[in-house]
Amino acid sequence: MTDHRTRTKAAPPIAIGWREWASLPELGVKRIKAKIDTGAKTSALHAFDIRAVERGGALFVEFAVHPIQKKKRPEVRCAAPVVARRRIKSSNGGTEERYVIRTKLKLGVKAFVIELSLANRDAMGFRLLLGRDALKKSFVVEPGRSYRLGRYQRISR
């Protein structure tokens, strides 16, 4: 007997460059340059003024973000439930304990939920680092390319 069940084929992965424009709509971050880092497992967001607060018996974290590289403005105030506190190995080899949140990421036409650790990345060039866990199911990285999903278009005033 022949089995005629059909299988749904997974969509082919989307090609992205080593840097892309993204947004974090649930946090109010409309655009942010992301560095795609296949050497990092966890994704990280530059955050400062990080404070843990209790809301209705649940642990939340309040923080601020400077979404534009090398700029202190605009400043976006954010809050999100804490999903974990984890020891994360940083690029300099040291480990630090960070709050981890879950939020929606929009990358090109895809929108999906990822985990982000909150860290002061002020000294780093990119305010958002996307690691393997965020990318593994839907994307393939072309390290020699940038902005495969499109460049941000400034609106002239």
mmCIF file of C-alpha atoms in Angstrom:
data_model
loop_
_atom_site.group_PDB
_atom_site.id
_atom_site.type_symbol
_atom_site.label_atom_id
_atom_site.label_comp_id
_atom_site.label_asym_id
_atom_site.label_seq_id
_atom_site.Cartn_x
_atom_site.Cartn_y
_atom_site.Cartn_z
ATOM 1 C CA MET A 1 0.000 0.000 0.000
ATOM 2 C CA THR A 2 1.221 3.467 -0.840
ATOM 3 C CA ASP A 3 1.163 6.255 1.735
ATOM 4 C CA HIS A 4 -0.264 9.357 0.046
ATOM 5 C CA ARG A 5 -0.025 11.768 2.967
ATOM 6 C CA THR A 6 1.318 15.126 1.965
ATOM 7 C CA ARG A 7 3.984 16.900 3.910
ATOM 8 C CA THR A 8 4.165 20.622 4.096
ATOM 9 C CA LYS A 9 7.509 21.790 2.899
ATOM 10 C CA ALA A 10 9.342 24.306 5.058
ATOM 11 C CA ALA A 11 9.870 27.675 3.436
ATOM 12 C CA PRO A 12 13.405 28.149 2.144
ATOM 13 C CA PRO A 13 15.606 30.263 4.413
ATOM 14 C CA ILE A 14 15.818 33.976 3.720
ATOM 15 C CA ALA A 15 19.287 35.296 2.843
ATOM 16 C CA ILE A 16 20.456 38.156 5.061
ATOM 17 C CA GLY A 17 23.682 40.125 5.280
ATOM 18 C CA TRP A 18 26.027 40.583 8.251
ATOM 19 C CA ARG A 19 24.045 43.713 9.172
ATOM 20 C CA GLU A 20 20.369 44.470 8.629
ATOM 21 C CA TRP A 21 17.699 46.970 9.659
ATOM 22 C CA ALA A 22 15.242 45.616 12.210
ATOM 23 C CA SER A 23 12.509 46.840 14.538
ATOM 24 C CA LEU A 24 11.265 45.853 17.989
ATOM 25 C CA PRO A 25 7.612 46.939 17.754
ATOM 26 C CA GLU A 26 6.543 45.799 21.240
ATOM 27 C CA LEU A 27 9.297 47.962 22.738
ATOM 28 C CA GLY A 28 8.527 51.010 20.578
ATOM 29 C CA VAL A 29 11.822 50.765 18.653
ATOM 30 C CA LYS A 30 10.829 51.531 15.059
ATOM 31 C CA ARG A 31 14.241 50.970 13.518
ATOM 32 C CA ILE A 32 17.569 49.721 14.777
ATOM 33 C CA LYS A 33 20.662 48.478 12.987
ATOM 34 C CA ALA A 34 21.338 44.852 13.873
ATOM 35 C CA LYS A 35 24.636 43.015 13.615
ATOM 36 C CA ILE A 36 24.145 39.390 12.652
ATOM 37 C CA ASP A 37 26.548 37.373 14.807
ATOM 38 C CA THR A 38 26.592 33.634 14.180
ATOM 39 C CA GLY A 39 29.302 33.327 16.833
ATOM 40 C CA ALA A 40 26.835 34.426 19.525
ATOM 41 C CA LYS A 41 24.158 32.048 20.786
ATOM 42 C CA THR A 42 22.003 34.680 22.492
ATOM 43 C CA SER A 43 20.816 37.988 21.067
ATOM 44 C CA ALA A 44 21.581 41.187 22.988
ATOM 45 C CA LEU A 45 20.077 44.662 23.079
ATOM 46 C CA HIS A 46 21.952 47.748 24.246
ATOM 47 C CA ALA A 47 20.055 48.970 27.294
ATOM 48 C CA PHE A 48 20.812 51.345 30.140
ATOM 49 C CA ASP A 49 19.080 52.584 33.272
ATOM 50 C CA ILE A 50 18.012 48.959 33.818
ATOM 51 C CA ARG A 51 15.761 48.430 36.857
ATOM 52 C CA ALA A 52 13.853 45.369 38.016
ATOM 53 C CA VAL A 53 10.359 46.136 39.334
ATOM 54 C CA GLU A 54 7.456 44.050 40.539
ATOM 55 C CA ARG A 55 4.085 44.474 38.827
ATOM 56 C CA GLY A 56 1.151 42.421 40.041
ATOM 57 C CA GLY A 57 3.446 39.801 41.522
ATOM 58 C CA ALA A 58 5.490 39.415 38.310
ATOM 59 C CA LEU A 59 9.064 40.582 37.755
ATOM 60 C CA PHE A 60 9.457 43.209 35.039
ATOM 61 C CA VAL A 61 12.469 45.127 33.841
ATOM 62 C CA GLU A 62 12.337 48.806 32.917
ATOM 63 C CA PHE A 63 15.117 50.176 30.747
ATOM 64 C CA ALA A 64 16.014 52.723 28.087
ATOM 65 C CA VAL A 65 17.410 52.223 24.590
ATOM 66 C CA HIS A 66 19.328 54.508 22.234
ATOM 67 C CA PRO A 67 18.392 52.835 18.943
ATOM 68 C CA ILE A 68 20.688 54.895 16.704
ATOM 69 C CA GLN A 69 24.385 54.051 16.630
ATOM 70 C CA LYS A 70 26.720 56.611 18.225
ATOM 71 C CA LYS A 71 23.760 58.843 19.190
ATOM 72 C CA LYS A 72 22.182 59.614 22.564
ATOM 73 C CA ARG A 73 18.891 60.663 20.966
ATOM 74 C CA PRO A 74 16.252 59.453 20.625
ATOM 75 C CA GLU A 75 15.890 57.683 23.927
ATOM 76 C CA VAL A 76 13.166 55.033 24.000
ATOM 77 C CA ARG A 77 11.822 53.982 27.430
ATOM 78 C CA CYS A 78 10.805 50.316 27.577
ATOM 79 C CA ALA A 79 9.395 47.714 29.961
ATOM 80 C CA ALA A 80 9.010 43.957 29.584
ATOM 81 C CA PRO A 81 8.444 40.880 31.744
ATOM 82 C CA VAL A 82 11.641 39.128 32.803
ATOM 83 C CA VAL A 83 11.814 35.556 31.484
ATOM 84 C CA ALA A 84 15.183 34.756 33.071
ATOM 85 C CA ARG A 85 18.417 35.991 34.557
ATOM 86 C CA ARG A 86 21.337 34.263 32.873
ATOM 87 C CA ARG A 87 25.083 34.294 32.980
ATOM 88 C CA ILE A 88 26.115 35.367 29.485
ATOM 89 C CA LYS A 89 29.623 35.201 28.071
ATOM 90 C CA SER A 90 30.493 38.534 26.477
ATOM 91 C CA SER A 91 32.711 39.185 23.466
ATOM 92 C CA ASN A 92 35.654 40.003 25.738
ATOM 93 C CA GLY A 93 35.464 36.519 27.280
ATOM 94 C CA GLY A 94 34.042 37.561 30.655
ATOM 95 C CA THR A 95 30.659 36.502 31.960
ATOM 96 C CA GLU A 96 27.970 38.676 33.473
ATOM 97 C CA GLU A 97 24.462 38.116 34.746
ATOM 98 C CA ARG A 98 21.838 39.729 32.530
ATOM 99 C CA TYR A 99 18.080 40.051 32.440
ATOM 100 C CA VAL A 100 16.484 38.231 29.514
ATOM 101 C CA ILE A 101 13.205 39.330 27.940
ATOM 102 C CA ARG A 102 11.043 37.952 25.139
ATOM 103 C CA THR A 103 9.822 40.376 22.464
ATOM 104 C CA LYS A 104 8.794 40.538 18.826
ATOM 105 C CA LEU A 105 11.504 41.241 16.243
ATOM 106 C CA LYS A 106 10.681 42.393 12.730
ATOM 107 C CA LEU A 107 13.394 41.570 10.213
ATOM 108 C CA GLY A 108 12.391 42.250 6.618
ATOM 109 C CA VAL A 109 8.896 40.828 6.113
ATOM 110 C CA LYS A 110 9.225 38.309 8.952
ATOM 111 C CA ALA A 111 8.056 39.063 12.476
ATOM 112 C CA PHE A 112 8.734 36.583 15.267
ATOM 113 C CA VAL A 113 9.427 36.421 18.987
ATOM 114 C CA ILE A 114 13.010 36.198 20.229
ATOM 115 C CA GLU A 115 14.808 36.293 23.549
ATOM 116 C CA LEU A 116 17.076 39.282 24.171
ATOM 117 C CA SER A 117 19.575 39.771 26.953
ATOM 118 C CA LEU A 118 19.882 43.367 28.138
ATOM 119 C CA ALA A 119 23.416 44.724 28.303
ATOM 120 C CA ASN A 120 25.159 48.055 28.124
ATOM 121 C CA ARG A 121 26.623 47.850 24.624
ATOM 122 C CA ASP A 122 27.435 51.570 24.445
ATOM 123 C CA ALA A 123 31.071 50.817 23.636
ATOM 124 C CA MET A 124 30.004 48.456 20.844
ATOM 125 C CA GLY A 125 29.178 49.649 17.342
ATOM 126 C CA PHE A 126 25.766 47.999 17.090
ATOM 127 C CA ARG A 127 22.910 48.429 19.564
ATOM 128 C CA LEU A 128 21.326 45.087 18.602
ATOM 129 C CA LEU A 129 23.179 41.811 18.173
ATOM 130 C CA LEU A 130 21.257 38.883 16.686
ATOM 131 C CA GLY A 131 22.631 35.473 17.637
ATOM 132 C CA ARG A 132 22.071 31.960 16.335
ATOM 133 C CA ASP A 133 18.978 31.211 18.434
ATOM 134 C CA ALA A 134 17.055 34.072 16.784
ATOM 135 C CA LEU A 135 18.117 33.176 13.252
ATOM 136 C CA LYS A 136 18.407 29.400 13.049
ATOM 137 C CA LYS A 137 14.977 28.514 11.699
ATOM 138 C CA SER A 138 14.424 31.089 8.978
ATOM 139 C CA PHE A 139 17.643 32.734 7.818
ATOM 140 C CA VAL A 140 20.963 32.038 6.145
ATOM 141 C CA VAL A 141 23.737 34.624 6.515
ATOM 142 C CA GLU A 142 25.793 35.919 3.597
ATOM 143 C CA PRO A 143 28.769 37.396 5.483
ATOM 144 C CA GLY A 144 30.036 39.419 2.526
ATOM 145 C CA ARG A 145 26.739 41.262 2.095
ATOM 146 C CA SER A 146 24.899 44.008 3.991
ATOM 147 C CA TYR A 147 21.249 45.038 4.061
ATOM 148 C CA ARG A 148 19.952 42.184 1.897
ATOM 149 C CA LEU A 149 16.461 42.956 3.230
ATOM 150 C CA GLY A 150 16.661 46.603 2.175
ATOM 151 C CA ARG A 151 18.252 49.824 3.291
ATOM 152 C CA TYR A 152 16.514 52.253 5.586
ATOM 153 C CA GLN A 153 15.229 55.189 3.558
ATOM 154 C CA ARG A 154 15.450 58.560 5.285
ATOM 155 C CA ILE A 155 12.506 60.839 4.677
ATOM 156 C CA SER A 156 13.765 64.317 3.788
ATOM 157 C CA ARG A 157 12.067 67.201 5.557
#
